[in-house]
Structures are given as structure tokens and as C-alpha cells.
Short mmCIF file of C-alpha atoms and ligand atoms in Angstrom, two decimals:
data_model
loop_
_atom_site.label_atom_id
_atom_site.label_comp_id
_atom_site.label_asym_id
_atom_site.label_seq_id
_atom_site.Cartn_x
_atom_site.Cartn_y
_atom_site.Cartn_z
CA MET A 1 345.52 141.59 54.44
CA SER A 2 345.07 144.94 56.06
CA THR A 3 347.04 147.07 58.51
CA PHE A 4 345.83 147.81 62.01
CA ARG A 5 345.00 151.36 60.94
CA GLU A 6 342.73 150.03 58.18
CA LEU A 7 341.14 147.51 60.54
CA LEU A 8 340.42 150.22 63.09
CA SER A 9 338.92 152.68 60.60
CA HIS A 10 336.80 149.89 59.13
CA THR A 11 335.65 148.94 62.64
CA LYS A 12 334.85 152.55 63.55
CA ALA A 13 332.81 152.97 60.38
CA ASN A 14 330.62 150.04 61.43
CA ILE A 15 329.86 150.94 65.04
CA THR A 16 328.25 153.84 66.88
CA GLU A 17 330.57 156.19 68.72
CA ILE A 18 329.52 158.80 71.25
CA ASP A 19 331.47 161.78 72.58
CA PHE A 20 331.78 163.14 76.11
CA GLU A 21 328.66 165.34 75.96
CA THR A 22 326.44 162.57 74.60
CA GLY A 23 327.89 160.24 77.26
CA GLN A 24 327.07 162.73 80.04
CA ASN A 25 323.60 163.04 78.67
CA ARG A 26 323.15 159.25 78.59
CA LEU A 27 324.30 158.94 82.18
CA ARG A 28 321.64 161.44 83.26
CA THR A 29 318.69 160.40 81.13
CA GLU A 30 319.13 156.66 80.60
CA PRO A 31 319.93 155.09 83.95
CA ALA A 32 319.34 151.56 82.60
CA THR A 33 322.38 151.88 80.32
CA ILE A 34 325.21 149.51 81.21
CA TRP A 35 328.61 151.18 81.18
CA LEU A 36 331.07 148.49 80.23
CA ASP A 37 334.70 148.99 81.18
CA VAL A 38 336.96 146.79 79.03
CA ARG A 39 340.31 147.92 80.44
CA GLU A 40 342.72 145.70 82.36
CA ALA A 41 342.16 145.12 86.10
CA ASP A 42 344.95 147.50 87.21
CA GLU A 43 343.50 150.33 85.10
CA TYR A 44 339.97 149.70 86.38
CA GLU A 45 341.11 149.65 90.00
CA ASN A 46 342.56 153.15 89.73
CA GLY A 47 339.19 154.60 88.86
CA ALA A 48 336.12 153.83 86.76
CA ILE A 49 332.83 155.43 85.76
CA ASP A 50 330.32 155.05 88.60
CA GLY A 51 328.58 151.67 88.55
CA ALA A 52 330.45 150.40 85.48
CA LEU A 53 330.54 146.69 84.74
CA HIS A 54 334.10 145.49 84.34
CA ILE A 55 335.02 142.83 81.77
CA PRO A 56 338.63 143.07 80.55
CA ARG A 57 338.86 143.07 76.74
CA GLY A 58 340.56 139.67 76.77
CA TYR A 59 337.54 138.06 78.47
CA LEU A 60 334.85 139.99 76.64
CA GLU A 61 333.62 137.33 74.22
CA LEU A 62 333.88 134.65 76.95
CA GLN A 63 331.91 136.49 79.63
CA ALA A 64 329.59 138.93 77.85
CA GLU A 65 326.57 136.64 77.48
CA GLN A 66 326.80 135.46 81.07
CA LYS A 67 327.10 138.95 82.52
CA ILE A 68 324.82 140.78 80.07
CA PRO A 69 322.17 138.23 79.13
CA ASP A 70 319.79 140.72 77.45
CA LYS A 71 321.15 141.54 74.00
CA ASN A 72 318.88 144.59 73.67
CA THR A 73 320.47 146.28 76.67
CA GLN A 74 321.80 149.81 76.03
CA LEU A 75 325.57 149.52 76.29
CA VAL A 76 328.29 152.15 76.39
CA VAL A 77 331.73 150.57 76.11
CA TYR A 78 334.82 152.43 77.19
CA CYS A 79 338.55 151.83 77.55
CA ALA A 80 341.34 154.34 78.25
CA GLY A 81 341.32 156.21 74.92
CA GLY A 82 338.57 154.85 72.65
CA THR A 83 340.47 152.26 70.59
CA ARG A 84 340.01 149.02 72.54
CA SER A 85 336.38 150.00 73.17
CA ALA A 86 335.79 150.41 69.42
CA LEU A 87 337.06 146.89 68.78
CA ALA A 88 335.06 145.61 71.76
CA ALA A 89 331.89 147.30 70.47
CA LYS A 90 332.34 145.56 67.11
CA SER A 91 332.73 142.16 68.82
CA LEU A 92 329.61 142.77 70.90
CA GLN A 93 327.67 143.68 67.76
CA ASP A 94 328.91 140.47 66.16
CA LEU A 95 327.63 138.58 69.24
CA GLY A 96 324.18 140.06 68.60
CA TYR A 97 324.09 143.05 70.95
CA SER A 98 321.97 145.61 69.18
CA LYS A 99 322.47 148.84 71.13
CA VAL A 100 326.20 149.26 71.57
CA ALA A 101 328.13 152.52 71.55
CA SER A 102 331.81 153.22 72.14
CA LEU A 103 332.94 156.26 74.13
CA THR A 104 335.44 158.15 71.93
CA THR A 105 337.19 159.96 74.78
CA GLY A 106 337.80 156.80 76.79
CA PHE A 107 338.10 156.99 80.56
CA ASN A 108 341.10 159.36 80.39
CA GLY A 109 339.21 161.95 78.35
CA TRP A 110 336.14 161.48 80.54
CA LYS A 111 338.18 162.21 83.66
CA ASP A 112 340.00 165.18 82.08
CA LYS A 113 336.72 166.80 81.09
CA GLY A 114 335.39 166.49 84.64
CA GLY A 115 333.21 163.37 84.22
CA LYS A 116 332.29 161.65 87.46
CA PHE A 117 334.17 158.51 88.49
CA GLN A 118 334.99 156.50 91.58
CA VAL A 119 337.76 154.20 92.72
CA PRO A 120 336.06 150.78 92.88
CA ARG A 121 336.58 148.51 95.86
CA ALA A 122 338.52 145.49 94.81
CA LEU A 123 340.39 142.53 96.23
CA SER A 124 344.16 142.84 96.53
CA PRO A 125 346.27 140.58 94.29
CA GLU A 126 346.98 138.35 97.35
CA GLN A 127 343.26 138.08 98.10
CA ARG A 128 342.48 137.37 94.47
CA ASN A 129 344.88 134.46 94.61
CA ARG A 130 343.77 133.20 98.05
CA TYR A 131 340.07 133.20 97.13
CA SER A 132 340.48 132.31 93.45
CA ARG A 133 338.31 129.16 93.73
CA HIS A 134 335.45 131.30 95.02
CA ILE A 135 335.99 134.00 92.42
CA LEU A 136 335.86 131.46 89.60
CA MET A 137 332.23 130.65 90.49
CA PRO A 138 329.74 133.09 88.94
CA GLU A 139 327.46 132.67 92.01
CA ILE A 140 330.20 134.16 94.19
CA GLY A 141 332.78 136.04 92.11
CA GLU A 142 334.72 139.02 93.40
CA THR A 143 331.50 140.69 94.58
CA GLY A 144 330.55 137.67 96.70
CA GLN A 145 334.03 137.45 98.17
CA LEU A 146 333.92 141.13 99.12
CA LYS A 147 330.57 140.43 100.75
CA LEU A 148 332.10 137.59 102.81
CA LEU A 149 335.00 139.82 103.84
CA ASP A 150 332.46 142.41 105.02
CA SER A 151 330.48 139.79 106.98
CA SER A 152 330.68 138.53 110.52
CA ILE A 153 329.84 135.29 112.30
CA LEU A 154 329.64 134.51 116.01
CA LEU A 155 330.66 130.97 116.89
CA LEU A 156 329.25 129.67 120.13
CA GLY A 157 331.76 127.08 121.30
CA ALA A 158 335.28 126.30 120.13
CA GLY A 159 334.87 122.55 120.56
CA GLY A 160 334.01 119.70 118.23
CA LEU A 161 331.50 121.63 116.11
CA GLY A 162 333.14 125.03 116.46
CA SER A 163 336.57 123.73 115.36
CA PRO A 164 335.75 122.74 111.77
CA ALA A 165 333.20 125.55 111.46
CA ALA A 166 335.69 128.24 112.52
CA LEU A 167 338.53 126.82 110.40
CA TYR A 168 336.40 126.67 107.24
CA LEU A 169 334.82 130.08 107.80
CA ALA A 170 338.25 131.62 108.34
CA ALA A 171 339.59 129.88 105.25
CA ALA A 172 336.62 131.11 103.21
CA GLY A 173 337.41 134.69 104.18
CA VAL A 174 334.52 135.66 106.44
CA GLY A 175 335.99 138.97 107.57
CA ARG A 176 335.11 138.97 111.25
CA LEU A 177 334.73 135.94 113.50
CA GLY A 178 333.79 135.99 117.17
CA ILE A 179 334.30 132.93 119.37
CA VAL A 180 332.61 132.37 122.74
CA ASP A 181 334.03 129.64 124.99
CA PHE A 182 335.21 129.73 128.61
CA ASP A 183 336.72 126.25 128.57
CA ILE A 184 340.36 125.19 128.55
CA VAL A 185 341.94 122.77 126.04
CA ASP A 186 342.25 119.30 127.51
CA SER A 187 344.05 116.43 125.82
CA SER A 188 340.77 114.48 125.75
CA ASN A 189 339.44 117.19 123.37
CA LEU A 190 342.00 116.46 120.68
CA GLN A 191 340.19 113.32 119.47
CA ARG A 192 337.77 115.64 117.61
CA GLN A 193 338.43 119.33 118.33
CA ILE A 194 340.83 119.83 115.44
CA MET A 195 341.43 123.55 115.96
CA HIS A 196 343.49 122.72 119.06
CA ASN A 197 346.66 120.69 119.34
CA GLU A 198 349.20 119.19 121.73
CA THR A 199 350.97 122.54 122.18
CA THR A 200 347.81 124.40 123.29
CA VAL A 201 346.65 121.95 125.97
CA GLY A 202 346.00 123.95 129.13
CA GLU A 203 345.27 127.21 127.26
CA LEU A 204 341.91 128.89 126.92
CA LYS A 205 340.18 127.38 123.88
CA VAL A 206 339.52 130.84 122.47
CA ASP A 207 343.24 131.68 122.58
CA SER A 208 344.20 128.39 120.98
CA ALA A 209 341.51 128.99 118.34
CA LYS A 210 342.62 132.53 117.60
CA ARG A 211 346.17 131.34 116.94
CA ALA A 212 345.03 128.50 114.67
CA LEU A 213 342.82 130.85 112.65
CA ALA A 214 345.51 133.53 112.34
CA ASN A 215 347.91 130.90 111.01
CA LEU A 216 345.35 129.80 108.47
CA ASN A 217 344.19 133.23 107.30
CA PRO A 218 345.76 136.47 108.55
CA ASP A 219 343.27 138.35 106.34
CA ILE A 220 340.45 138.08 108.91
CA GLU A 221 339.77 139.49 112.35
CA VAL A 222 339.05 137.19 115.30
CA SER A 223 337.50 138.39 118.57
CA THR A 224 337.50 136.11 121.58
CA TYR A 225 335.08 135.95 124.48
CA PRO A 226 336.18 133.60 127.28
CA VAL A 227 332.83 133.89 129.05
CA ARG A 228 329.89 131.69 129.93
CA LEU A 229 326.92 132.66 127.78
CA SER A 230 324.07 134.00 129.92
CA SER A 231 321.03 136.23 129.74
CA ALA A 232 323.31 139.07 130.88
CA ASN A 233 325.69 138.95 127.90
CA VAL A 234 323.94 137.05 125.08
CA MET A 235 322.32 140.13 123.50
CA ASP A 236 325.50 142.22 123.48
CA LEU A 237 327.48 139.36 121.94
CA MET A 238 324.98 138.34 119.27
CA GLU A 239 324.10 141.88 118.27
CA LYS A 240 327.55 142.51 116.77
CA TYR A 241 327.36 139.64 114.27
CA ASP A 242 325.38 138.79 111.12
CA VAL A 243 324.95 135.04 111.68
CA ILE A 244 325.25 132.82 114.76
CA VAL A 245 326.75 129.32 114.49
CA ASP A 246 325.68 127.40 117.58
CA GLY A 247 328.16 124.68 118.40
CA CYS A 248 327.45 124.57 122.13
CA ASP A 249 325.21 121.56 121.95
CA ASN A 250 323.60 121.95 125.35
CA PHE A 251 320.03 122.78 126.16
CA PRO A 252 320.37 125.91 128.35
CA THR A 253 322.44 127.64 125.65
CA ARG A 254 320.25 126.45 122.81
CA TYR A 255 317.13 127.96 124.39
CA LEU A 256 318.85 131.17 125.43
CA VAL A 257 320.30 131.66 121.92
CA ASN A 258 316.96 130.87 120.30
CA ASP A 259 315.15 133.47 122.37
CA ALA A 260 317.83 136.13 121.85
CA SER A 261 317.85 135.45 118.10
CA ILE A 262 314.12 136.18 117.96
CA ILE A 263 314.56 139.51 119.73
CA LEU A 264 317.50 140.39 117.44
CA GLN A 265 316.06 138.73 114.28
CA LYS A 266 319.34 136.93 113.55
CA PRO A 267 319.72 133.56 111.83
CA VAL A 268 321.13 130.74 113.95
CA VAL A 269 322.77 127.71 112.35
CA HIS A 270 322.11 124.88 114.74
CA GLY A 271 324.15 121.70 115.01
CA SER A 272 324.13 118.84 117.45
CA ILE A 273 325.80 115.47 117.80
CA PHE A 274 325.19 112.33 119.81
CA ARG A 275 327.32 109.20 119.51
CA PHE A 276 327.01 108.31 115.78
CA GLU A 277 324.23 110.75 114.89
CA GLY A 278 324.06 114.42 114.06
CA GLN A 279 321.56 117.14 113.17
CA VAL A 280 321.73 120.46 111.38
CA SER A 281 319.09 123.13 110.85
CA VAL A 282 318.78 126.88 110.36
CA PHE A 283 316.51 128.82 112.69
CA TRP A 284 315.93 132.14 111.01
CA PRO A 285 313.36 134.39 112.70
CA GLY A 286 310.75 135.59 110.27
CA GLN A 287 311.72 133.00 107.66
CA GLY A 288 310.74 129.78 109.41
CA PRO A 289 310.11 128.03 112.72
CA CYS A 290 312.28 128.52 115.78
CA TYR A 291 313.70 125.91 118.13
CA ARG A 292 310.84 126.35 120.61
CA CYS A 293 308.34 125.59 117.83
CA LEU A 294 309.69 122.03 118.12
CA TYR A 295 310.15 121.78 121.85
CA HIS A 296 308.56 124.53 123.91
CA GLN A 297 310.71 123.86 126.99
CA PRO A 298 314.07 122.19 127.64
CA PRO A 299 313.87 118.54 128.69
CA PRO A 300 314.42 117.64 132.33
CA PRO A 301 318.13 117.17 133.10
CA GLU A 302 317.93 113.37 133.38
CA LEU A 303 316.60 113.13 129.80
CA ALA A 304 319.04 115.54 128.18
CA PRO A 305 321.26 113.37 126.04
CA SER A 306 324.23 115.71 125.83
CA CYS A 307 324.44 115.66 129.61
CA ALA A 308 325.25 112.01 129.71
CA GLU A 309 328.79 110.80 129.18
CA ALA A 310 327.57 109.44 125.90
CA GLY A 311 330.68 109.81 123.77
CA VAL A 312 330.91 110.79 120.15
CA LEU A 313 332.65 109.30 117.12
CA GLY A 314 335.69 111.41 116.21
CA VAL A 315 334.88 112.45 112.66
CA LEU A 316 331.18 113.20 113.21
CA PRO A 317 331.60 116.74 114.64
CA GLY A 318 333.77 117.49 111.59
CA ILE A 319 330.86 116.66 109.31
CA ILE A 320 328.20 118.52 111.28
CA GLY A 321 330.42 121.57 111.99
CA SER A 322 331.37 121.77 108.31
CA LEU A 323 327.70 121.65 107.30
CA GLN A 324 327.01 124.48 109.73
CA ALA A 325 329.82 126.55 108.18
CA LEU A 326 328.44 125.87 104.72
CA GLU A 327 324.92 126.92 105.68
CA ALA A 328 326.34 130.11 107.22
CA LEU A 329 328.19 130.93 103.98
CA LYS A 330 324.98 130.42 101.97
CA ILE A 331 323.12 132.82 104.25
CA LEU A 332 325.84 135.46 103.95
CA LEU A 333 326.03 135.13 100.17
CA GLY A 334 322.27 134.86 99.69
CA ILE A 335 322.60 131.75 97.54
CA GLY A 336 320.85 128.39 97.50
CA ASP A 337 318.29 127.15 99.95
CA PRO A 338 319.40 127.18 103.60
CA LEU A 339 317.96 124.52 105.94
CA VAL A 340 315.18 126.83 107.15
CA GLY A 341 312.17 124.80 108.31
CA ARG A 342 314.07 121.59 107.69
CA LEU A 343 316.11 119.40 110.00
CA LEU A 344 318.86 117.36 108.40
CA THR A 345 319.56 114.22 110.41
CA ILE A 346 322.57 112.04 109.75
CA ASP A 347 323.09 108.51 110.98
CA THR A 348 326.68 107.64 110.24
CA LEU A 349 326.35 103.91 110.96
CA ASP A 350 324.15 103.29 107.93
CA MET A 351 325.17 106.63 106.35
CA SER A 352 321.62 107.84 105.96
CA PHE A 353 320.87 111.52 105.48
CA ARG A 354 317.24 112.48 106.07
CA LYS A 355 315.46 115.80 105.93
CA LEU A 356 312.49 116.35 108.22
CA LYS A 357 310.06 119.21 107.69
CA LEU A 358 309.71 121.57 110.63
CA ARG A 359 306.62 123.70 111.07
CA ASN A 360 305.90 127.02 112.71
CA ASP A 361 303.86 126.40 115.85
CA PRO A 362 301.21 129.12 116.26
CA ASP A 363 301.32 128.42 120.02
CA CYS A 364 305.10 128.73 120.20
CA PRO A 365 306.03 130.61 123.38
CA THR A 366 308.65 132.75 121.60
CA CYS A 367 307.51 133.20 118.00
CA GLY A 368 303.80 132.25 118.13
CA GLU A 369 300.82 134.58 118.05
CA ASN A 370 300.80 135.32 121.79
CA ALA A 371 304.53 135.05 122.26
CA LYS A 372 306.38 137.00 124.87
CA VAL A 373 310.13 136.69 124.70
CA GLU A 374 312.03 136.84 127.92
CA LEU A 375 315.59 135.62 128.35
CA ILE A 376 315.82 132.76 130.85
CA ASP A 377 318.96 131.22 132.32
CA TYR A 378 318.02 127.58 132.58
CA ASP A 379 319.78 125.51 135.15
CA GLN A 380 323.33 125.01 133.94
CA TYR A 381 323.06 121.28 134.54
CA CYS A 382 324.52 120.43 131.17
CA ILE A 383 327.78 122.24 131.46
CA ALA A 384 329.34 120.98 134.63
CA PRO A 385 332.98 120.87 133.47
CA ASN A 386 333.28 117.07 133.44
CA MET A 387 330.03 116.71 131.53
CA LYS A 388 330.36 119.46 128.97
CA ALA A 389 333.24 117.87 127.13
CA SER A 390 331.26 114.71 126.47
CA ALA A 391 329.37 115.78 123.39
CA THR A 392 330.81 119.03 122.13
ZN1 ZN B 401 308.81 129.33 117.50
#
């Protein structure tokens, strides 16, 4: 049995401690050193040494190996006054870390002596609770959530595909959403367009959408554009956003958006639905083929399937729109393998999911070797009001 005082002096005798001057020197001459802040979250949020890694003392043994995989990394551990960091340094040594030092002055002494520090950006307690299921995943964490909150997505269409996509993206905390749709909510939309409801019939879809999203997550900003997408406005609209989710599902828009995305070098998450079948892909200029690599020109009006009053099974847009939202999140977070150069096709009657490889066409009129991109307003044959509602 020993007292805390004895434990601490025994610990300090078995670790390396550095003072303020040595710490300053380290910061200047050994940039690869990891500065490990083991204080509690509220202490860390009020200020920390520039670029420090934060693992509260209580989580140190649990998270150290995941966050600092190389056990030969130079580590300087600090707390507020040099006691918790001494105990932390001993634990890290016991875990096999070979180059650990504890800062004797702690953060308080560091600050008092004029050491540089910054107030780190962090989620609020409400945000930490709201996004806790994201934060729990090492691939996302608080850093990933902050990235989502700093990101923006433009949704083309607030219909069948746009509804689930917008709801999930808002829920996930994508900080800025833009929605383009000039249509008005009709009761025949409610069979699948789940962002709208009985009380918003007759309103602009973008207004109905904005209200639904604000009710779901007041943390995000929603901009609405009740306009018809055309060559005159597509560049201005798309330019303000990081990723485009195309839920328009008509050929004139698809081609216009494709061509604008090549000029702006923005990824477009494409989705389309027809009766029981759906498709998803990501057209990301510079990373893979574009939509015109598949079909150089739009089909003639009589062959365009979304023009026909073909109907669509109610749940299907929910699946495709959700997949589009998921692909958009992956792009923003830089995780996984987005559907670039691949077309996912879903047949819900036999529940088959297939992935087809898509190739860059060297003769593509917009991204091929002799491409010349020019925005064209194709005949708006697909979006006569009574037709448009059929598939989207
Ligand atoms: Zn192309």
C-alpha cells in the first residue's frame, strides 16, 4: 500500500519530464512530435497547444493504440499542471510507447509563460449528442462531423429522390443544403415524396421542404431556389456547393447538369427510377466517366422513359434517394469507394442489385480528347407539368 504522493513520486522517477524551455525547443525543432492533451473536454475546448491530439485521461488506454499506432512516435503529454500527464506518460510507457515525455508546467504554465496556443474548434454539447452515432465511428469522429457541418450539397429536385436524400443529409448534419424545384406540392406526390405532407399541398415544394428540414435539424442552413434549371442559372447555382445530388430524373436536366459539372469540376450523384427499377452512379469529373460517355446525346422525346406516365412503386425512390445521400456523404468525408465509373442497378421485383462498369469514352463530346463544353437547353419535353410528376 502506498499513498498518492508516493505513487506520484515513484511514477515521476520512472518517466521523462521536460520543462517549458525544452518544450518550446521541441515544438520548433521536432515538428513530427505529437503533443497529447489528456485533459477533460471542457478544459481542452478553452485552449490547447497548437495541433495537439486530444485524448482525455479516462480514455487514454482505450484509444491510444488506435490514434497513435506507431509506438516509436515522439510524444509530449500534457495536462493542466503536470500531474495527470505524468501518470498518463507512465501508462503509455507500459503500453510500449518508447519516446514519451511529460510537460512539467502543464498547459497552465505553458500559457502563463507565453507559449503559443489556440482555441480548438469543437462541436457544442448539443451537437455532440445529436451526432453521437457518427462520432463513435473512428472513420468519422468529431473531425468528420465538423467536416460535414462545413460542407454543402445542392439537391436538384424536391420530389421522390430529393425527399429522402434531403431528409437524410439534413439529419446527418451537412451544414448547407440548397434545393432547386419550381413545382408545387400535389396530393398525388405524397405516395412517395415523403418530405411533403397533407398540410403543405399547394405550397412550393422548396418551402415545404425547408420547413420539414428545419423541423428535423435546426443546426443546418437551407437555401431554396424555386426556379427551372437552365443554361442561364445552372453555373451560378452549382458553383456554390461541394456536391450535386441530381434527383430531377429527366433528360434535359441530366445533360445540362453533366456539362456544367465538367466545367465546374464538381461531383454529381446521379439517381433515376422507372416503375420497379432504379439506378445510382457518381459522375465525378477527372475521376471517372461522365454521363455523356455513356450516351452522347439525349434520346428522342418518344423514347425517353421518364416522359411517359410510367408510374413508380412508392418505396423505390426512398431506396435510390437514400443511396444518393449516402454516396454524397462518402464524397464529403473522403471515405470508402464512391460509385465512380460504376452504375448500380436495382430491380426490386427480384431484388437484384447489379454493378455495371462504366468507361471513359475518348470520343465523349464533353470530357473526351476533343471535347468542347457548351451548355445546351434541350427541349423541355420531359417536364410538362402533367408529365414531370410521373417519375420523380
Ligand atoms: Zn464523358
